[in-house]
PDB file of C-alpha atoms and ligand atoms in Angstrom:
ATOM      1  CA  UNK A   1      67.417  61.525  36.724  1.00 43.00           C
ATOM      2  CA  UNK A   2      70.451  60.002  35.067  1.00 47.00           C
ATOM      3  CA  UNK A   3      71.473  56.647  36.537  1.00 54.00           C
ATOM      4  CA  UNK A   4      74.941  55.161  36.677  1.00 59.00           C
ATOM      5  CA  UNK A   5      75.570  52.204  34.346  1.00 63.00           C
ATOM      6  CA  UNK A   6      75.533  48.740  35.924  1.00 63.00           C
ATOM      7  CA  UNK A   7      79.275  48.468  35.271  1.00 68.00           C
ATOM      8  CA  UNK A   8      80.154  51.663  37.186  1.00 84.00           C
ATOM      9  CA  UNK A   9      83.351  51.334  39.272  1.00 88.00           C
ATOM     10  CA  UNK A  10      85.256  53.793  41.450  1.00 90.00           C
ATOM     11  CA  UNK A  11      89.012  53.495  40.740  1.00 89.00           C
ATOM     12  CA  UNK A  12      90.250  53.922  44.326  1.00 94.00           C
ATOM     13  CA  UNK A  13      87.587  51.746  45.958  1.00 98.00           C
ATOM     14  CA  UNK A  14      88.764  48.609  47.789  1.00 98.00           C
ATOM     15  CA  UNK A  15      85.594  46.641  47.070  1.00 98.00           C
ATOM     16  CA  UNK A  16      85.590  47.651  43.383  1.00 98.00           C
ATOM     17  CA  UNK A  17      89.089  46.136  43.280  1.00 98.00           C
ATOM     18  CA  UNK A  18      87.733  42.937  44.833  1.00 98.00           C
ATOM     19  CA  UNK A  19      84.961  42.890  42.215  1.00 98.00           C
ATOM     20  CA  UNK A  20      87.596  43.398  39.491  1.00 97.00           C
ATOM     21  CA  UNK A  21      89.781  40.658  40.992  1.00 97.00           C
ATOM     22  CA  UNK A  22      92.832  42.888  41.513  1.00 97.00           C
ATOM     23  CA  UNK A  23      92.474  42.290  45.279  1.00 97.00           C
ATOM     24  CA  UNK A  24      91.786  38.632  46.059  1.00 98.00           C
ATOM     25  CA  UNK A  25      88.719  37.369  47.898  1.00 98.00           C
ATOM     26  CA  UNK A  26      87.163  33.935  48.206  1.00 98.00           C
ATOM     27  CA  UNK A  27      83.910  34.378  46.262  1.00 98.00           C
ATOM     28  CA  UNK A  28      81.480  32.114  48.035  1.00 98.00           C
ATOM     29  CA  UNK A  29      78.687  33.574  45.889  1.00 98.00           C
ATOM     30  CA  UNK A  30      78.611  35.389  42.550  1.00 98.00           C
ATOM     31  CA  UNK A  31      76.012  36.389  40.002  1.00 98.00           C
ATOM     32  CA  UNK A  32      75.668  39.183  37.459  1.00 98.00           C
ATOM     33  CA  UNK A  33      74.806  41.790  40.105  1.00 98.00           C
ATOM     34  CA  UNK A  34      76.736  40.943  43.259  1.00 98.00           C
ATOM     35  CA  UNK A  35      79.387  38.878  44.992  1.00 98.00           C
ATOM     36  CA  UNK A  36      79.702  37.408  48.483  1.00 98.00           C
ATOM     37  CA  UNK A  37      82.980  36.738  50.296  1.00 98.00           C
ATOM     38  CA  UNK A  38      84.219  36.291  53.888  1.00 98.00           C
ATOM     39  CA  UNK A  39      85.044  39.386  55.926  1.00 98.00           C
ATOM     40  CA  UNK A  40      88.802  39.651  56.517  1.00 98.00           C
ATOM     41  CA  UNK A  41      88.160  40.416  60.225  1.00 98.00           C
ATOM     42  CA  UNK A  42      85.235  38.161  61.151  1.00 98.00           C
ATOM     43  CA  UNK A  43      83.003  39.202  64.066  1.00 98.00           C
ATOM     44  CA  UNK A  44      81.112  35.898  64.197  1.00 98.00           C
ATOM     45  CA  UNK A  45      81.775  32.263  63.177  1.00 98.00           C
ATOM     46  CA  UNK A  46      80.102  33.146  59.855  1.00 98.00           C
ATOM     47  CA  UNK A  47      80.741  36.688  58.632  1.00 98.00           C
ATOM     48  CA  UNK A  48      80.210  37.289  54.933  1.00 99.00           C
ATOM     49  CA  UNK A  49      80.010  40.492  52.938  1.00 99.00           C
ATOM     50  CA  UNK A  50      77.488  40.803  50.112  1.00 99.00           C
ATOM     51  CA  UNK A  51      78.325  43.653  47.754  1.00 98.00           C
ATOM     52  CA  UNK A  52      76.940  44.939  44.462  1.00 98.00           C
ATOM     53  CA  UNK A  53      79.335  44.771  41.521  1.00 98.00           C
ATOM     54  CA  UNK A  54      78.351  48.329  40.694  1.00 97.00           C
ATOM     55  CA  UNK A  55      79.912  50.986  42.896  1.00 97.00           C
ATOM     56  CA  UNK A  56      77.396  52.608  45.245  1.00 97.00           C
ATOM     57  CA  UNK A  57      79.112  54.546  48.036  1.00 98.00           C
ATOM     58  CA  UNK A  58      76.580  53.726  50.752  1.00 98.00           C
ATOM     59  CA  UNK A  59      72.936  53.118  51.538  1.00 98.00           C
ATOM     60  CA  UNK A  60      72.620  56.891  51.903  1.00 98.00           C
ATOM     61  CA  UNK A  61      73.157  57.157  48.142  1.00 97.00           C
ATOM     62  CA  UNK A  62      70.432  54.661  47.271  1.00 97.00           C
ATOM     63  CA  UNK A  63      67.146  55.768  45.741  1.00 97.00           C
ATOM     64  CA  UNK A  64      63.981  54.056  44.587  1.00 98.00           C
ATOM     65  CA  UNK A  65      65.844  53.302  41.345  1.00 97.00           C
ATOM     66  CA  UNK A  66      68.063  50.934  43.331  1.00 97.00           C
ATOM     67  CA  UNK A  67      65.137  49.052  44.884  1.00 98.00           C
ATOM     68  CA  UNK A  68      65.511  45.949  42.721  1.00 98.00           C
ATOM     69  CA  UNK A  69      69.246  45.731  43.398  1.00 98.00           C
ATOM     70  CA  UNK A  70      68.731  46.216  47.150  1.00 98.00           C
ATOM     71  CA  UNK A  71      66.101  43.500  47.204  1.00 98.00           C
ATOM     72  CA  UNK A  72      68.448  41.224  45.301  1.00 98.00           C
ATOM     73  CA  UNK A  73      71.210  41.813  47.865  1.00 98.00           C
ATOM     74  CA  UNK A  74      68.822  40.903  50.702  1.00 98.00           C
ATOM     75  CA  UNK A  75      67.639  37.773  48.916  1.00 98.00           C
ATOM     76  CA  UNK A  76      71.265  36.849  48.263  1.00 98.00           C
ATOM     77  CA  UNK A  77      72.034  37.213  51.986  1.00 98.00           C
ATOM     78  CA  UNK A  78      69.224  34.724  52.672  1.00 98.00           C
ATOM     79  CA  UNK A  79      70.643  32.307  50.123  1.00 98.00           C
ATOM     80  CA  UNK A  80      74.165  32.546  51.539  1.00 98.00           C
ATOM     81  CA  UNK A  81      72.765  32.098  55.069  1.00 98.00           C
ATOM     82  CA  UNK A  82      71.134  28.879  53.859  1.00 98.00           C
ATOM     83  CA  UNK A  83      74.388  27.788  52.209  1.00 98.00           C
ATOM     84  CA  UNK A  84      76.110  28.284  55.588  1.00 98.00           C
ATOM     85  CA  UNK A  85      73.324  26.414  57.405  1.00 98.00           C
ATOM     86  CA  UNK A  86      72.541  29.373  59.656  1.00 98.00           C
ATOM     87  CA  UNK A  87      69.310  27.670  60.612  1.00 98.00           C
ATOM     88  CA  UNK A  88      69.229  29.216  64.088  1.00 97.00           C
ATOM     89  CA  UNK A  89      69.070  32.700  62.641  1.00 98.00           C
ATOM     90  CA  UNK A  90      71.418  35.392  61.444  1.00 98.00           C
ATOM     91  CA  UNK A  91      71.839  39.144  61.288  1.00 98.00           C
ATOM     92  CA  UNK A  92      72.189  41.452  58.273  1.00 98.00           C
ATOM     93  CA  UNK A  93      73.838  44.814  58.958  1.00 98.00           C
ATOM     94  CA  UNK A  94      74.418  47.782  56.673  1.00 98.00           C
ATOM     95  CA  UNK A  95      76.733  50.289  58.356  1.00 98.00           C
ATOM     96  CA  UNK A  96      76.138  53.679  56.770  1.00 98.00           C
ATOM     97  CA  UNK A  97      78.306  56.776  57.059  1.00 98.00           C
ATOM     98  CA  UNK A  98      80.538  57.849  59.953  1.00 98.00           C
ATOM     99  CA  UNK A  99      77.882  57.521  62.648  1.00 97.00           C
ATOM    100  CA  UNK A 100      76.875  54.143  61.244  1.00 98.00           C
ATOM    101  CA  UNK A 101      80.445  52.871  61.526  1.00 98.00           C
ATOM    102  CA  UNK A 102      81.035  52.459  57.796  1.00 98.00           C
ATOM    103  CA  UNK A 103      84.729  52.107  56.945  1.00 98.00           C
ATOM    104  CA  UNK A 104      84.595  50.972  53.299  1.00 98.00           C
ATOM    105  CA  UNK A 105      82.655  53.342  51.091  1.00 98.00           C
ATOM    106  CA  UNK A 106      81.112  50.745  48.784  1.00 98.00           C
ATOM    107  CA  UNK A 107      77.669  49.500  49.809  1.00 98.00           C
ATOM    108  CA  UNK A 108      77.852  46.121  51.551  1.00 98.00           C
ATOM    109  CA  UNK A 109      75.656  43.866  53.640  1.00 99.00           C
ATOM    110  CA  UNK A 110      77.293  42.125  56.572  1.00 98.00           C
ATOM    111  CA  UNK A 111      75.818  38.661  57.051  1.00 98.00           C
ATOM    112  CA  UNK A 112      76.631  37.447  60.564  1.00 98.00           C
ATOM    113  CA  UNK A 113      75.734  34.127  62.115  1.00 98.00           C
ATOM    114  CA  UNK A 114      76.858  31.098  64.059  1.00 98.00           C
ATOM    115  CA  UNK A 115      76.509  32.705  67.475  1.00 98.00           C
ATOM    116  CA  UNK A 116      73.813  34.436  69.510  1.00 97.00           C
ATOM    117  CA  UNK A 117      73.649  38.169  68.699  1.00 97.00           C
ATOM    118  CA  UNK A 118      73.094  40.805  71.360  1.00 96.00           C
ATOM    119  CA  UNK A 119      70.825  43.834  71.132  1.00 97.00           C
ATOM    120  CA  UNK A 120      71.345  46.757  70.993  1.00 95.00           C
ATOM    121  CA  UNK A 121      74.559  46.613  68.943  1.00 92.00           C
ATOM    122  CA  UNK A 122      77.439  48.763  70.184  1.00 83.00           C
TER     123      UNK A 122
HETATM  124  P1  5GP B 201      82.184  48.508  57.361  1.00 67.03           P
HETATM  125  O1  5GP B 201      83.043  48.839  58.548  1.00 67.03           O
HETATM  126  O2  5GP B 201      82.410  49.517  56.244  1.00 67.03           O
HETATM  127  O3  5GP B 201      80.752  48.281  57.665  1.00 67.03           O
HETATM  128  O4  5GP B 201      82.683  47.104  56.838  1.00 67.03           O
HETATM  129  C1  5GP B 201      83.833  46.935  56.076  1.00 67.03           C
HETATM  130  C2  5GP B 201      84.277  45.523  56.312  1.00 67.03           C
HETATM  131  O5  5GP B 201      85.218  45.197  55.306  1.00 67.03           O
HETATM  132  C3  5GP B 201      84.974  45.324  57.658  1.00 67.03           C
HETATM  133  O6  5GP B 201      84.242  44.386  58.432  1.00 67.03           O
HETATM  134  C4  5GP B 201      86.370  44.822  57.280  1.00 67.03           C
HETATM  135  O7  5GP B 201      86.831  43.799  58.137  1.00 67.03           O
HETATM  136  C5  5GP B 201      86.163  44.324  55.856  1.00 67.03           C
HETATM  137  N1  5GP B 201      87.329  44.424  55.012  1.00 67.03           N
HETATM  138  C6  5GP B 201      88.177  45.485  54.911  1.00 67.03           C
HETATM  139  N2  5GP B 201      89.133  45.236  54.011  1.00 67.03           N
HETATM  140  C7  5GP B 201      88.887  43.981  53.531  1.00 67.03           C
HETATM  141  C8  5GP B 201      89.561  43.174  52.561  1.00 67.03           C
HETATM  142  O8  5GP B 201      90.556  43.540  51.943  1.00 67.03           O
HETATM  143  N3  5GP B 201      89.018  41.936  52.322  1.00 67.03           N
HETATM  144  C9  5GP B 201      87.908  41.499  52.995  1.00 67.03           C
HETATM  145  N4  5GP B 201      87.484  40.269  52.698  1.00 67.03           N
HETATM  146  N5  5GP B 201      87.261  42.251  53.905  1.00 67.03           N
HETATM  147  C10 5GP B 201      87.746  43.474  54.172  1.00 67.03           C
HETATM  148 ZN1   ZN B 202      83.407  50.501  44.877  1.00 67.03          ZN
END
């Protein structure tokens, strides 16, 4: 199977524009594969988004070839949680597709913390 290059971007994608810097975001984390920045509409005292620099529309488009990148995003969420001193715990959410409540079609991890989370989510 042919894989997309690590620099792949989608021209009309909001988060690709944040990666490119044409839409501003406060990058609280950045490395060669991903960035982290605060959600514009926070749902918890700490609400960060961790996104790959490469455009992937959603988790539904991920395959075993993306396993290393997905693991890196999870490990990055842990690191950012530590940076934000979320010692009491935190939640990582990946909304996927219409039923999953996804509104931006570029894979992203929500990192939520700083308050007690309820279960099940709405
Ligand atoms: P989803 O609903 O797709 O799981 O999450 C998309 C998230 O992106 C939402 O929580 C929304 O508040 C956030 N968001 C949408 N537009 C922007 C933006 O321009 N900047 C930032 N920082 N977050 C955004
Ligand atoms: Zn994108």
